Amino acid sequence: MPNARPPAPPPPLASAQLAALLDLAECETPAALLQALHGILARDPAVAAVSVCRLEEAEADLESLAALAEAQDQDWLNGVALRGEAALSPDGQQLGYPLLGDAGLLLSLQLRDAKAAPDFLGAHAALLHLASRQLQRNLVQTRLAHSEKLQRALFAITELAAAELDMPSLLRGIHAIIGELMYAENLFIVRYNADDGLMRFIYYVDAEDPEYPEGGRDMPVERLQGSLTWYLLHDGKPLMGTTDELRLQVSGPLNVIGADSFDWLGVPMRQSGKVLGALVVQSYREGIRFSDEDRALLEFVGNHVIAALERKRSHEELEEGVRQRTVELAEANLVLQEEILERKHAEQLQAALFQIAQLAGEDIDEAEFYRRVHAVVGELINCENFYIGLVSEDRSLIEFPYFVDVDGHAAPAARPMGRGLSEYVIRNGRPFMGPREHIRDLVRQGEIELHTAGRNAAYWLGVPLIAGDEVIGLVAVQSLSDAVAYGPADQDLLSFVASQIANSLHRRRYAQLLLRANFELE
């Protein structure tokens, strides 16, 4: 069998056609390619008019590339898209060519001579074929780039929500991310709780109305009844358009609040089918309008925003719960420690009281008795300055058998009864405890005199020594520092010490009197 003859090579392209093909091949975006194709075809003498049309069911991302086909051409163009091949209109005045038939994007050409349509298609077959292939490729690349950009934005929103940011910083970051995807110079975010009927503007940026509504505080949603925001939250449906267009979209009368925008776009933010807020952008510029693509984008981002905000809120609530629990545990631990300290202090106090009671019954001299009592008391309270004062038998003098002063002052042997703090306690027969301010009050009242009132004491505590019904002296401690103060527990301890000292003195004096009486009898 003889070899088949190879097909004849295609006729060489003219230099103008080759240049046109190169121009199309260099277009990187669908918009640039359509513009270049329109220019090439419009320069052809056989073409009276050229336009790029889209069908009603065309995808949203084709809206910016072509105008919607007129109603009278819709059926014919549907047929062109369905068959996927060029065809003349019923009146023979227009030639339709499917650039992206399955996507609803078509080329409509008005030829000066309809009979020349086959020749025109033959002459431009390579150009139209390349335009369709390149448009498909560019559209896929554009969608892929947009998808990647959207994915990066969602990742950024997720990272923001997980970052250690306060809520205002988080929302500013979300605004910046949305602004990279669409026009969002004026944007606000509303949180809504249907259970209690409260809403709050948690983020608000508006060039015309810069003041936060209600100062960013919770407010009843009914306060904005009939407004666009109220319809978003109440009906749970996105709204977009001019004020007149929006009046036709809402389910009741519209109450315009604030500055009237040229274009308005708002979407409800949902989670688990429940409206938890709204995301709104506005345009005050006549040349800037929002599209269905913007609406779809804002809905998609809005749902991720509310999810991020809910995660942030849950995280903050968890942190607050942990912090509150930590505080509660710390308080419980503090109470436990205080109970342990109180128990330990009670045990120390009981042991000290037992030691003092034992000392009172031991056969030791008074100086050693006083020294040991001072040592035991010093384990429980600050008593660096400690003394015991006794009234002489004729009650004209006050003697100091035991005196310890941290500054090293020598103990006075005795002094005439005057109007000092010691005499005040002896005279009244009851304890006195107080800071220097209370001491000065006694001076002003004439109860004591300053030169004998312990001028250096920041805090003073004295308890009378009572034997029977008679005050025989006192035991006193004093603090020279404002950081050391005495309390009721210290007074109770010193009162017990005073009673043991008084009992010991009474017993010793009685023993001395008995010894003297026996001596005199002998």
Short mmCIF file of C-alpha atoms in Angstrom, two decimals:
data_model
loop_
_atom_site.label_atom_id
_atom_site.label_comp_id
_atom_site.label_asym_id
_atom_site.label_seq_id
_atom_site.Cartn_x
_atom_site.Cartn_y
_atom_site.Cartn_z
CA MET A 1 0.00 0.00 0.00
CA PRO A 2 1.53 3.31 -1.00
CA ASN A 3 2.36 5.84 1.70
CA ALA A 4 -0.39 8.43 2.44
CA ARG A 5 0.28 11.92 1.26
CA PRO A 6 1.01 14.29 4.17
CA PRO A 7 -1.58 17.06 4.76
CA ALA A 8 -0.95 20.33 3.10
CA PRO A 9 0.58 22.93 5.42
CA PRO A 10 -1.73 25.76 6.52
CA PRO A 11 -1.40 28.96 4.58
CA PRO A 12 1.16 31.30 6.08
CA LEU A 13 -0.22 33.94 8.43
CA ALA A 14 -0.10 37.51 7.37
CA SER A 15 2.17 39.76 9.43
CA ALA A 16 -0.88 41.63 10.88
CA GLN A 17 -2.50 38.38 11.99
CA LEU A 18 0.77 37.19 13.50
CA ALA A 19 1.13 40.46 15.41
CA ALA A 20 -2.45 40.16 16.67
CA LEU A 21 -1.82 36.62 17.89
CA LEU A 22 1.33 37.74 19.67
CA ASP A 23 -0.60 40.58 21.33
CA LEU A 24 -3.18 38.13 22.66
CA ALA A 25 -0.54 35.68 23.85
CA GLU A 26 1.09 38.39 25.94
CA CYS A 27 -2.14 39.32 27.79
CA GLU A 28 -1.93 38.11 31.38
CA THR A 29 -5.46 38.89 32.59
CA PRO A 30 -8.91 38.17 31.10
CA ALA A 31 -9.74 41.89 31.09
CA ALA A 32 -6.58 42.75 29.16
CA LEU A 33 -7.19 39.94 26.67
CA LEU A 34 -10.80 40.98 25.99
CA GLN A 35 -9.72 44.57 25.54
CA ALA A 36 -7.02 43.54 23.07
CA LEU A 37 -9.41 41.24 21.17
CA HIS A 38 -12.02 43.99 21.00
CA GLY A 39 -9.46 46.38 19.53
CA ILE A 40 -8.25 43.88 16.92
CA LEU A 41 -11.74 43.01 15.72
CA ALA A 42 -13.00 46.60 15.80
CA ARG A 43 -10.25 47.58 13.34
CA ASP A 44 -11.40 44.97 10.81
CA PRO A 45 -13.24 46.73 7.94
CA ALA A 46 -15.80 43.91 7.84
CA VAL A 47 -16.92 44.60 11.43
CA ALA A 48 -19.45 47.33 12.17
CA ALA A 49 -19.62 46.76 15.94
CA VAL A 50 -18.22 44.32 18.46
CA SER A 51 -19.20 43.56 22.06
CA VAL A 52 -18.52 40.94 24.72
CA CYS A 53 -21.66 39.59 26.41
CA ARG A 54 -22.41 37.32 29.33
CA LEU A 55 -25.51 35.34 30.08
CA GLU A 56 -27.64 35.74 33.19
CA GLU A 57 -26.44 32.44 34.62
CA ALA A 58 -22.80 33.39 34.06
CA GLU A 59 -20.51 33.11 37.06
CA ALA A 60 -20.08 36.11 39.34
CA ASP A 61 -16.41 36.62 38.51
CA LEU A 62 -17.31 37.30 34.84
CA GLU A 63 -19.46 40.30 35.69
CA SER A 64 -16.58 42.74 35.49
CA LEU A 65 -15.50 41.35 32.11
CA ALA A 66 -18.66 41.74 30.07
CA ALA A 67 -22.08 43.36 29.97
CA LEU A 68 -25.23 41.33 30.52
CA ALA A 69 -26.80 40.32 27.20
CA GLU A 70 -29.98 42.18 26.30
CA ALA A 71 -33.23 40.30 26.70
CA GLN A 72 -33.98 40.09 22.96
CA ASP A 73 -30.62 38.41 22.33
CA GLN A 74 -30.77 36.07 25.34
CA ASP A 75 -32.38 33.05 23.62
CA TRP A 76 -30.13 33.25 20.61
CA LEU A 77 -26.98 33.62 22.73
CA ASN A 78 -28.12 30.74 24.92
CA GLY A 79 -28.25 28.61 21.80
CA VAL A 80 -24.75 29.72 20.77
CA ALA A 81 -23.41 28.84 24.22
CA LEU A 82 -25.28 25.51 24.27
CA ARG A 83 -24.05 24.41 20.80
CA GLY A 84 -20.54 25.74 21.43
CA GLU A 85 -20.18 27.06 17.87
CA ALA A 86 -20.60 30.33 16.01
CA ALA A 87 -24.03 31.25 14.65
CA LEU A 88 -25.91 34.17 13.10
CA SER A 89 -28.76 35.86 14.92
CA PRO A 90 -32.31 35.23 13.62
CA ASP A 91 -32.30 38.56 11.82
CA GLY A 92 -28.92 37.76 10.27
CA GLN A 93 -27.44 41.01 11.60
CA GLN A 94 -25.12 39.59 14.27
CA LEU A 95 -22.60 36.82 14.52
CA GLY A 96 -22.25 35.10 17.88
CA TYR A 97 -19.08 33.31 18.87
CA PRO A 98 -18.66 31.36 22.15
CA LEU A 99 -15.46 32.53 23.81
CA LEU A 100 -16.27 30.55 26.95
CA GLY A 101 -19.54 28.91 26.06
CA ASP A 102 -19.79 26.77 29.17
CA ALA A 103 -19.16 29.84 31.32
CA GLY A 104 -21.67 32.05 29.49
CA LEU A 105 -19.15 34.46 27.91
CA LEU A 106 -19.73 35.22 24.23
CA LEU A 107 -18.57 37.50 21.46
CA SER A 108 -21.25 39.40 19.51
CA LEU A 109 -20.19 40.84 16.12
CA GLN A 110 -22.22 43.01 13.78
CA LEU A 111 -20.84 42.44 10.29
CA ARG A 112 -21.26 44.91 7.48
CA ASP A 113 -22.14 42.00 5.20
CA ALA A 114 -23.76 39.02 6.93
CA LYS A 115 -22.97 36.83 3.90
CA ALA A 116 -19.29 37.27 4.62
CA ALA A 117 -19.60 35.51 8.00
CA PRO A 118 -18.00 32.21 6.84
CA ASP A 119 -15.08 34.04 5.27
CA PHE A 120 -14.70 36.20 8.38
CA LEU A 121 -14.64 33.16 10.67
CA GLY A 122 -12.14 31.43 8.43
CA ALA A 123 -9.86 34.45 8.37
CA HIS A 124 -9.99 34.88 12.13
CA ALA A 125 -10.20 31.23 13.20
CA ALA A 126 -6.72 31.17 14.67
CA LEU A 127 -7.27 34.48 16.43
CA LEU A 128 -10.60 33.44 17.96
CA HIS A 129 -9.33 30.00 18.90
CA LEU A 130 -6.28 31.48 20.61
CA ALA A 131 -8.45 34.08 22.37
CA SER A 132 -10.71 31.33 23.78
CA ARG A 133 -7.78 29.19 24.92
CA GLN A 134 -5.88 32.12 26.38
CA LEU A 135 -9.01 33.49 28.08
CA GLN A 136 -9.66 30.09 29.65
CA ARG A 137 -6.07 29.90 30.84
CA ASN A 138 -6.04 33.47 32.17
CA LEU A 139 -9.37 33.01 33.91
CA VAL A 140 -8.13 29.86 35.63
CA GLN A 141 -4.94 31.63 36.66
CA THR A 142 -6.92 34.63 37.92
CA ARG A 143 -9.23 32.38 39.91
CA LEU A 144 -6.28 30.47 41.28
CA ALA A 145 -4.50 33.69 42.29
CA HIS A 146 -7.70 34.97 43.88
CA SER A 147 -8.19 31.66 45.69
CA GLU A 148 -4.61 31.76 46.98
CA LYS A 149 -5.05 35.36 48.10
CA LEU A 150 -8.29 34.46 49.87
CA GLN A 151 -6.63 31.44 51.49
CA ARG A 152 -3.76 33.60 52.72
CA ALA A 153 -6.28 36.07 54.12
CA LEU A 154 -8.08 33.31 56.02
CA PHE A 155 -4.80 32.00 57.37
CA ALA A 156 -3.93 35.53 58.46
CA ILE A 157 -7.31 35.90 60.22
CA THR A 158 -6.78 32.57 61.98
CA GLU A 159 -3.27 33.57 63.07
CA LEU A 160 -4.58 36.92 64.32
CA ALA A 161 -7.24 35.19 66.40
CA ALA A 162 -4.63 32.88 67.92
CA ALA A 163 -2.16 35.70 68.64
CA GLU A 164 -1.87 37.33 72.04
CA LEU A 165 -3.67 40.49 70.91
CA ASP A 166 -6.35 42.52 72.60
CA MET A 167 -9.70 42.75 70.78
CA PRO A 168 -9.15 46.25 69.23
CA SER A 169 -5.81 45.16 67.74
CA LEU A 170 -7.37 41.94 66.44
CA LEU A 171 -10.20 43.82 64.73
CA ARG A 172 -7.85 46.38 63.20
CA GLY A 173 -5.85 43.50 61.76
CA ILE A 174 -9.01 41.90 60.32
CA HIS A 175 -9.98 45.24 58.72
CA ALA A 176 -6.57 45.48 57.08
CA ILE A 177 -6.89 41.93 55.70
CA ILE A 178 -10.37 42.60 54.25
CA GLY A 179 -9.02 45.82 52.73
CA GLU A 180 -6.52 43.75 50.73
CA LEU A 181 -9.37 41.73 49.17
CA MET A 182 -11.87 44.49 48.35
CA TYR A 183 -12.72 48.14 48.95
CA ALA A 184 -13.24 48.47 52.71
CA GLU A 185 -12.33 52.02 53.71
CA ASN A 186 -15.54 52.28 55.78
CA LEU A 187 -16.22 49.14 57.76
CA PHE A 188 -17.95 48.17 60.97
CA ILE A 189 -18.51 44.89 62.82
CA VAL A 190 -21.47 44.22 65.10
CA ARG A 191 -21.80 41.47 67.72
CA TYR A 192 -25.32 40.30 68.49
CA ASN A 193 -26.89 38.13 71.16
CA ALA A 194 -30.44 37.13 70.24
CA ASP A 195 -31.04 35.63 73.69
CA ASP A 196 -30.89 38.97 75.50
CA GLY A 197 -31.61 41.18 72.46
CA LEU A 198 -28.37 43.15 72.88
CA MET A 199 -25.92 44.27 70.21
CA ARG A 200 -22.63 46.12 70.24
CA PHE A 201 -20.48 47.85 67.63
CA ILE A 202 -17.19 46.15 68.45
CA TYR A 203 -15.38 47.80 65.52
CA TYR A 204 -16.28 50.98 63.68
CA VAL A 205 -14.43 53.02 61.03
CA ASP A 206 -16.47 55.52 59.02
CA ALA A 207 -15.22 58.59 57.19
CA GLU A 208 -18.57 60.39 57.40
CA ASP A 209 -19.73 59.30 60.90
CA PRO A 210 -16.53 58.85 62.94
CA GLU A 211 -18.24 58.50 66.35
CA TYR A 212 -18.81 55.00 67.71
CA PRO A 213 -22.58 54.32 67.99
CA GLU A 214 -23.48 54.19 71.71
CA GLY A 215 -19.81 54.55 72.53
CA GLY A 216 -19.17 50.88 71.75
CA ARG A 217 -21.39 49.72 74.64
CA ASP A 218 -24.14 47.10 74.65
CA MET A 219 -27.45 48.43 73.42
CA PRO A 220 -30.92 46.95 72.76
CA VAL A 221 -31.14 45.90 69.12
CA GLU A 222 -34.63 47.39 68.93
CA ARG A 223 -33.09 50.83 69.28
CA LEU A 224 -32.02 50.48 65.63
CA GLN A 225 -35.28 48.92 64.46
CA GLY A 226 -35.90 49.42 60.75
CA SER A 227 -32.25 50.24 60.00
CA LEU A 228 -30.14 48.24 57.56
CA THR A 229 -28.12 46.77 60.44
CA TRP A 230 -31.33 45.73 62.20
CA TYR A 231 -32.58 43.96 59.05
CA LEU A 232 -29.25 42.14 58.71
CA LEU A 233 -29.54 40.79 62.24
CA HIS A 234 -33.30 40.26 62.20
CA ASP A 235 -33.74 38.69 58.73
CA GLY A 236 -30.28 37.13 58.45
CA LYS A 237 -29.95 38.00 54.71
CA PRO A 238 -27.19 39.98 52.95
CA LEU A 239 -28.07 43.43 51.62
CA MET A 240 -26.30 45.37 48.87
CA GLY A 241 -26.93 48.46 46.77
CA THR A 242 -27.93 52.09 46.90
CA THR A 243 -30.53 53.31 49.37
CA ASP A 244 -33.32 53.03 46.77
CA GLU A 245 -32.22 49.52 45.86
CA LEU A 246 -32.02 48.54 49.50
CA ARG A 247 -35.59 49.68 50.16
CA LEU A 248 -36.72 46.95 47.76
CA GLN A 249 -34.62 44.29 49.52
CA VAL A 250 -35.69 44.74 53.14
CA SER A 251 -38.79 43.12 54.59
CA GLY A 252 -40.31 46.35 55.92
CA PRO A 253 -39.96 50.13 55.99
CA LEU A 254 -36.37 51.34 55.94
CA ASN A 255 -35.11 53.78 58.56
CA VAL A 256 -31.91 55.41 57.27
CA ILE A 257 -29.59 56.17 60.19
CA GLY A 258 -26.42 58.21 59.76
CA ALA A 259 -24.89 59.53 56.56
CA ASP A 260 -26.42 58.15 53.37
CA SER A 261 -23.84 56.13 51.45
CA PHE A 262 -23.56 55.83 47.68
CA ASP A 263 -23.32 52.04 47.95
CA TRP A 264 -23.81 49.74 50.94
CA LEU A 265 -22.94 46.09 51.49
CA GLY A 266 -23.69 44.12 54.63
CA VAL A 267 -23.67 40.42 55.45
CA PRO A 268 -24.85 38.57 58.56
CA MET A 269 -22.19 36.57 60.39
CA ARG A 270 -23.38 33.11 61.34
CA GLN A 271 -22.21 30.17 63.36
CA SER A 272 -24.16 26.90 63.50
CA GLY A 273 -26.97 28.62 61.60
CA LYS A 274 -27.34 31.32 64.25
CA VAL A 275 -26.80 35.03 63.49
CA LEU A 276 -24.12 36.29 65.87
CA GLY A 277 -23.29 39.57 64.20
CA ALA A 278 -22.91 41.55 60.99
CA LEU A 279 -20.09 42.80 58.80
CA VAL A 280 -20.72 45.97 56.79
CA VAL A 281 -18.74 48.03 54.26
CA GLN A 282 -19.88 51.33 52.76
CA SER A 283 -18.84 53.51 49.86
CA TYR A 284 -19.31 57.27 49.86
CA ARG A 285 -17.59 57.58 46.46
CA GLU A 286 -19.81 57.61 43.42
CA GLY A 287 -17.33 55.66 41.32
CA ILE A 288 -17.03 52.76 43.75
CA ARG A 289 -19.77 50.12 43.76
CA PHE A 290 -19.86 46.68 45.29
CA SER A 291 -20.46 43.55 43.23
CA ASP A 292 -21.92 40.10 43.79
CA GLU A 293 -18.35 38.88 43.98
CA ASP A 294 -17.69 41.33 46.84
CA ARG A 295 -20.83 40.11 48.59
CA ALA A 296 -19.82 36.45 48.25
CA LEU A 297 -16.33 37.30 49.45
CA LEU A 298 -17.60 39.27 52.43
CA GLU A 299 -19.97 36.46 53.41
CA PHE A 300 -17.14 33.95 53.23
CA VAL A 301 -14.77 36.15 55.22
CA GLY A 302 -17.51 37.18 57.66
CA ASN A 303 -18.18 33.61 58.70
CA HIS A 304 -14.48 33.11 59.35
CA VAL A 305 -14.32 36.42 61.23
CA ILE A 306 -17.13 35.38 63.59
CA ALA A 307 -15.48 31.99 64.06
CA ALA A 308 -12.21 33.76 64.92
CA LEU A 309 -13.98 36.13 67.29
CA GLU A 310 -15.79 33.24 68.98
CA ARG A 311 -12.49 31.38 69.39
CA LYS A 312 -10.94 34.51 70.80
CA ARG A 313 -13.87 35.01 73.17
CA SER A 314 -13.80 31.36 74.24
CA HIS A 315 -10.05 31.58 74.78
CA GLU A 316 -10.44 34.74 76.85
CA GLU A 317 -13.27 33.16 78.85
CA LEU A 318 -11.09 30.10 79.44
CA GLU A 319 -8.19 32.30 80.52
CA GLU A 320 -10.51 34.27 82.77
CA GLY A 321 -11.87 31.03 84.21
CA VAL A 322 -8.34 29.75 84.83
CA ARG A 323 -7.34 33.09 86.34
CA GLN A 324 -10.44 33.13 88.54
CA ARG A 325 -9.83 29.54 89.59
CA THR A 326 -6.21 30.37 90.30
CA VAL A 327 -7.31 33.31 92.44
CA GLU A 328 -9.79 31.10 94.27
CA LEU A 329 -7.15 28.44 94.85
CA ALA A 330 -4.69 31.10 95.97
CA GLU A 331 -7.27 32.51 98.36
CA ALA A 332 -8.08 29.02 99.65
CA ASN A 333 -4.39 28.34 100.03
CA LEU A 334 -3.95 31.65 101.82
CA VAL A 335 -6.80 30.81 104.17
CA LEU A 336 -5.25 27.39 104.75
CA GLN A 337 -1.87 28.97 105.42
CA GLU A 338 -3.47 31.45 107.77
CA GLU A 339 -5.21 28.61 109.57
CA ILE A 340 -1.92 26.76 109.81
CA LEU A 341 -0.20 29.90 111.09
CA GLU A 342 -3.03 30.54 113.54
CA ARG A 343 -2.86 26.95 114.74
CA LYS A 344 0.90 27.18 115.02
CA HIS A 345 0.59 30.52 116.78
CA ALA A 346 -2.03 29.07 119.13
CA GLU A 347 0.28 26.18 119.91
CA GLN A 348 3.16 28.60 120.52
CA LEU A 349 0.91 30.77 122.66
CA GLN A 350 -0.27 27.80 124.70
CA ALA A 351 3.31 26.65 125.20
CA ALA A 352 4.37 30.19 126.17
CA LEU A 353 1.54 30.55 128.66
CA PHE A 354 2.43 27.19 130.17
CA GLN A 355 6.08 28.27 130.47
CA ILE A 356 5.11 31.56 132.13
CA ALA A 357 2.78 29.73 134.53
CA GLN A 358 5.62 27.35 135.38
CA LEU A 359 8.04 30.24 135.89
CA ALA A 360 5.63 31.87 138.31
CA GLY A 361 5.85 28.77 140.53
CA GLU A 362 9.60 28.19 140.30
CA ASP A 363 11.94 29.08 143.15
CA ILE A 364 14.05 31.69 141.35
CA ASP A 365 14.86 35.27 142.17
CA GLU A 366 12.80 38.09 140.71
CA ALA A 367 15.49 39.26 138.27
CA GLU A 368 15.77 35.81 136.71
CA PHE A 369 11.98 35.47 136.67
CA TYR A 370 11.60 38.76 134.78
CA ARG A 371 14.34 37.89 132.33
CA ARG A 372 12.79 34.51 131.48
CA VAL A 373 9.31 35.99 131.14
CA HIS A 374 10.71 38.58 128.73
CA ALA A 375 12.37 35.84 126.67
CA VAL A 376 9.12 33.84 126.40
CA VAL A 377 7.06 36.92 125.42
CA GLY A 378 9.70 37.87 122.87
CA GLU A 379 8.99 34.68 120.94
CA LEU A 380 5.41 35.85 120.25
CA ILE A 381 5.47 39.64 119.93
CA ASN A 382 7.95 42.40 119.31
CA CYS A 383 9.16 43.39 122.78
CA GLU A 384 12.66 44.70 122.28
CA ASN A 385 11.65 47.55 124.56
CA PHE A 386 10.16 45.91 127.66
CA TYR A 387 9.88 47.01 131.24
CA ILE A 388 8.08 46.27 134.48
CA GLY A 389 7.09 49.10 136.81
CA LEU A 390 6.03 48.59 140.46
CA VAL A 391 4.36 51.02 142.84
CA SER A 392 6.19 51.57 146.11
CA GLU A 393 4.49 50.62 149.38
CA ASP A 394 3.62 54.23 150.15
CA ARG A 395 2.53 54.70 146.49
CA SER A 396 4.71 57.75 146.10
CA LEU A 397 7.24 56.18 143.73
CA ILE A 398 7.25 53.94 140.69
CA GLU A 399 10.17 51.53 140.63
CA PHE A 400 11.57 49.64 137.63
CA PRO A 401 12.93 46.23 138.69
CA TYR A 402 13.25 45.15 135.05
CA PHE A 403 13.99 47.49 132.11
CA VAL A 404 15.28 46.63 128.60
CA ASP A 405 15.70 49.35 125.97
CA VAL A 406 16.97 48.63 122.44
CA ASP A 407 18.69 52.04 122.33
CA GLY A 408 20.67 51.14 125.42
CA HIS A 409 19.08 53.64 127.79
CA ALA A 410 19.72 52.79 131.41
CA ALA A 411 16.83 51.74 133.61
CA PRO A 412 15.71 54.39 136.08
CA ALA A 413 15.86 53.05 139.63
CA ALA A 414 12.72 54.86 140.63
CA ARG A 415 10.88 58.11 140.04
CA PRO A 416 8.12 60.00 141.77
CA MET A 417 4.64 59.15 140.62
CA GLY A 418 3.83 61.67 137.91
CA ARG A 419 1.65 61.87 134.79
CA GLY A 420 3.37 59.55 132.37
CA LEU A 421 1.88 56.68 130.39
CA SER A 422 2.87 54.20 133.09
CA GLU A 423 1.08 56.25 135.74
CA TYR A 424 -1.94 56.58 133.38
CA VAL A 425 -2.29 52.78 133.23
CA ILE A 426 -1.77 52.42 137.01
CA ARG A 427 -4.20 55.23 137.78
CA ASN A 428 -6.98 53.86 135.55
CA GLY A 429 -6.33 50.20 136.27
CA ARG A 430 -6.88 49.11 132.67
CA PRO A 431 -4.67 48.54 129.60
CA PHE A 432 -3.75 51.24 127.13
CA MET A 433 -2.65 50.52 123.56
CA GLY A 434 -2.16 52.98 120.73
CA PRO A 435 0.11 54.82 118.28
CA ARG A 436 1.80 58.14 118.92
CA GLU A 437 -1.32 59.98 117.68
CA HIS A 438 -3.36 58.51 120.55
CA ILE A 439 -0.58 59.39 122.96
CA ARG A 440 -0.70 63.00 121.76
CA ASP A 441 -4.47 62.99 122.24
CA LEU A 442 -3.91 62.06 125.90
CA VAL A 443 -1.43 64.93 126.19
CA ARG A 444 -3.95 67.38 124.74
CA GLN A 445 -6.62 66.05 127.11
CA GLY A 446 -4.30 66.67 130.09
CA GLU A 447 -4.21 63.00 131.06
CA ILE A 448 -0.43 62.74 130.69
CA GLU A 449 2.54 65.07 130.34
CA LEU A 450 4.74 64.90 127.26
CA HIS A 451 8.13 64.78 129.02
CA THR A 452 7.15 61.54 130.75
CA ALA A 453 4.97 60.08 127.96
CA GLY A 454 7.47 57.99 126.05
CA ARG A 455 8.14 60.56 123.34
CA ASN A 456 10.06 58.13 121.09
CA ALA A 457 7.34 55.44 121.03
CA ALA A 458 5.61 54.88 117.67
CA TYR A 459 3.30 52.36 119.35
CA TRP A 460 2.86 51.69 123.08
CA LEU A 461 1.15 48.91 125.04
CA GLY A 462 0.86 48.77 128.78
CA VAL A 463 -1.14 46.42 131.06
CA PRO A 464 -1.67 46.91 134.81
CA LEU A 465 -0.42 44.42 137.42
CA ILE A 466 -3.37 43.71 139.70
CA ALA A 467 -3.08 41.75 142.92
CA GLY A 468 -6.47 41.28 144.51
CA ASP A 469 -8.20 44.64 144.12
CA GLU A 470 -5.02 46.69 144.09
CA VAL A 471 -2.95 47.88 141.13
CA ILE A 472 0.65 47.21 142.09
CA GLY A 473 2.35 48.20 138.83
CA LEU A 474 2.39 47.52 135.10
CA VAL A 475 4.18 45.65 132.35
CA ALA A 476 4.76 47.57 129.10
CA VAL A 477 6.23 47.16 125.61
CA GLN A 478 6.84 49.83 123.02
CA SER A 479 7.78 49.99 119.34
CA LEU A 480 10.03 52.69 117.97
CA SER A 481 9.12 51.88 114.33
CA ASP A 482 5.91 52.74 112.49
CA ALA A 483 6.15 49.33 110.78
CA VAL A 484 5.55 47.51 114.10
CA ALA A 485 2.12 47.86 115.70
CA TYR A 486 0.36 45.91 118.43
CA GLY A 487 -3.10 44.38 118.27
CA PRO A 488 -5.76 42.85 120.54
CA ALA A 489 -4.00 39.47 120.54
CA ASP A 490 -0.83 41.15 121.82
CA GLN A 491 -2.81 42.90 124.53
CA ASP A 492 -4.42 39.60 125.61
CA LEU A 493 -1.01 37.94 125.80
CA LEU A 494 0.49 40.75 127.82
CA SER A 495 -2.56 40.73 130.12
CA PHE A 496 -1.92 37.05 130.88
CA VAL A 497 1.76 37.78 131.48
CA ALA A 498 0.76 40.64 133.79
CA SER A 499 -1.54 38.36 135.78
CA GLN A 500 1.22 35.76 136.21
CA ILE A 501 3.73 38.42 137.22
CA ALA A 502 1.23 39.91 139.68
CA ASN A 503 0.48 36.49 141.17
CA SER A 504 4.17 35.71 141.43
CA LEU A 505 4.89 39.07 143.09
CA HIS A 506 1.94 38.69 145.44
CA ARG A 507 3.07 35.22 146.44
CA ARG A 508 6.69 36.31 146.90
CA ARG A 509 5.68 39.37 148.93
CA TYR A 510 3.36 37.22 151.06
CA ALA A 511 6.19 34.77 151.63
CA GLN A 512 8.50 37.62 152.61
CA LEU A 513 5.92 39.02 155.02
CA LEU A 514 5.44 35.59 156.54
CA LEU A 515 9.17 35.14 156.87
CA ARG A 516 9.50 38.56 158.51
CA ALA A 517 6.65 37.79 160.90
CA ASN A 518 8.21 34.51 161.91
CA PHE A 519 11.54 36.24 162.43
CA GLU A 520 9.93 38.87 164.64
CA LEU A 521 8.10 36.18 166.62
CA GLU A 522 11.36 34.35 167.16
#
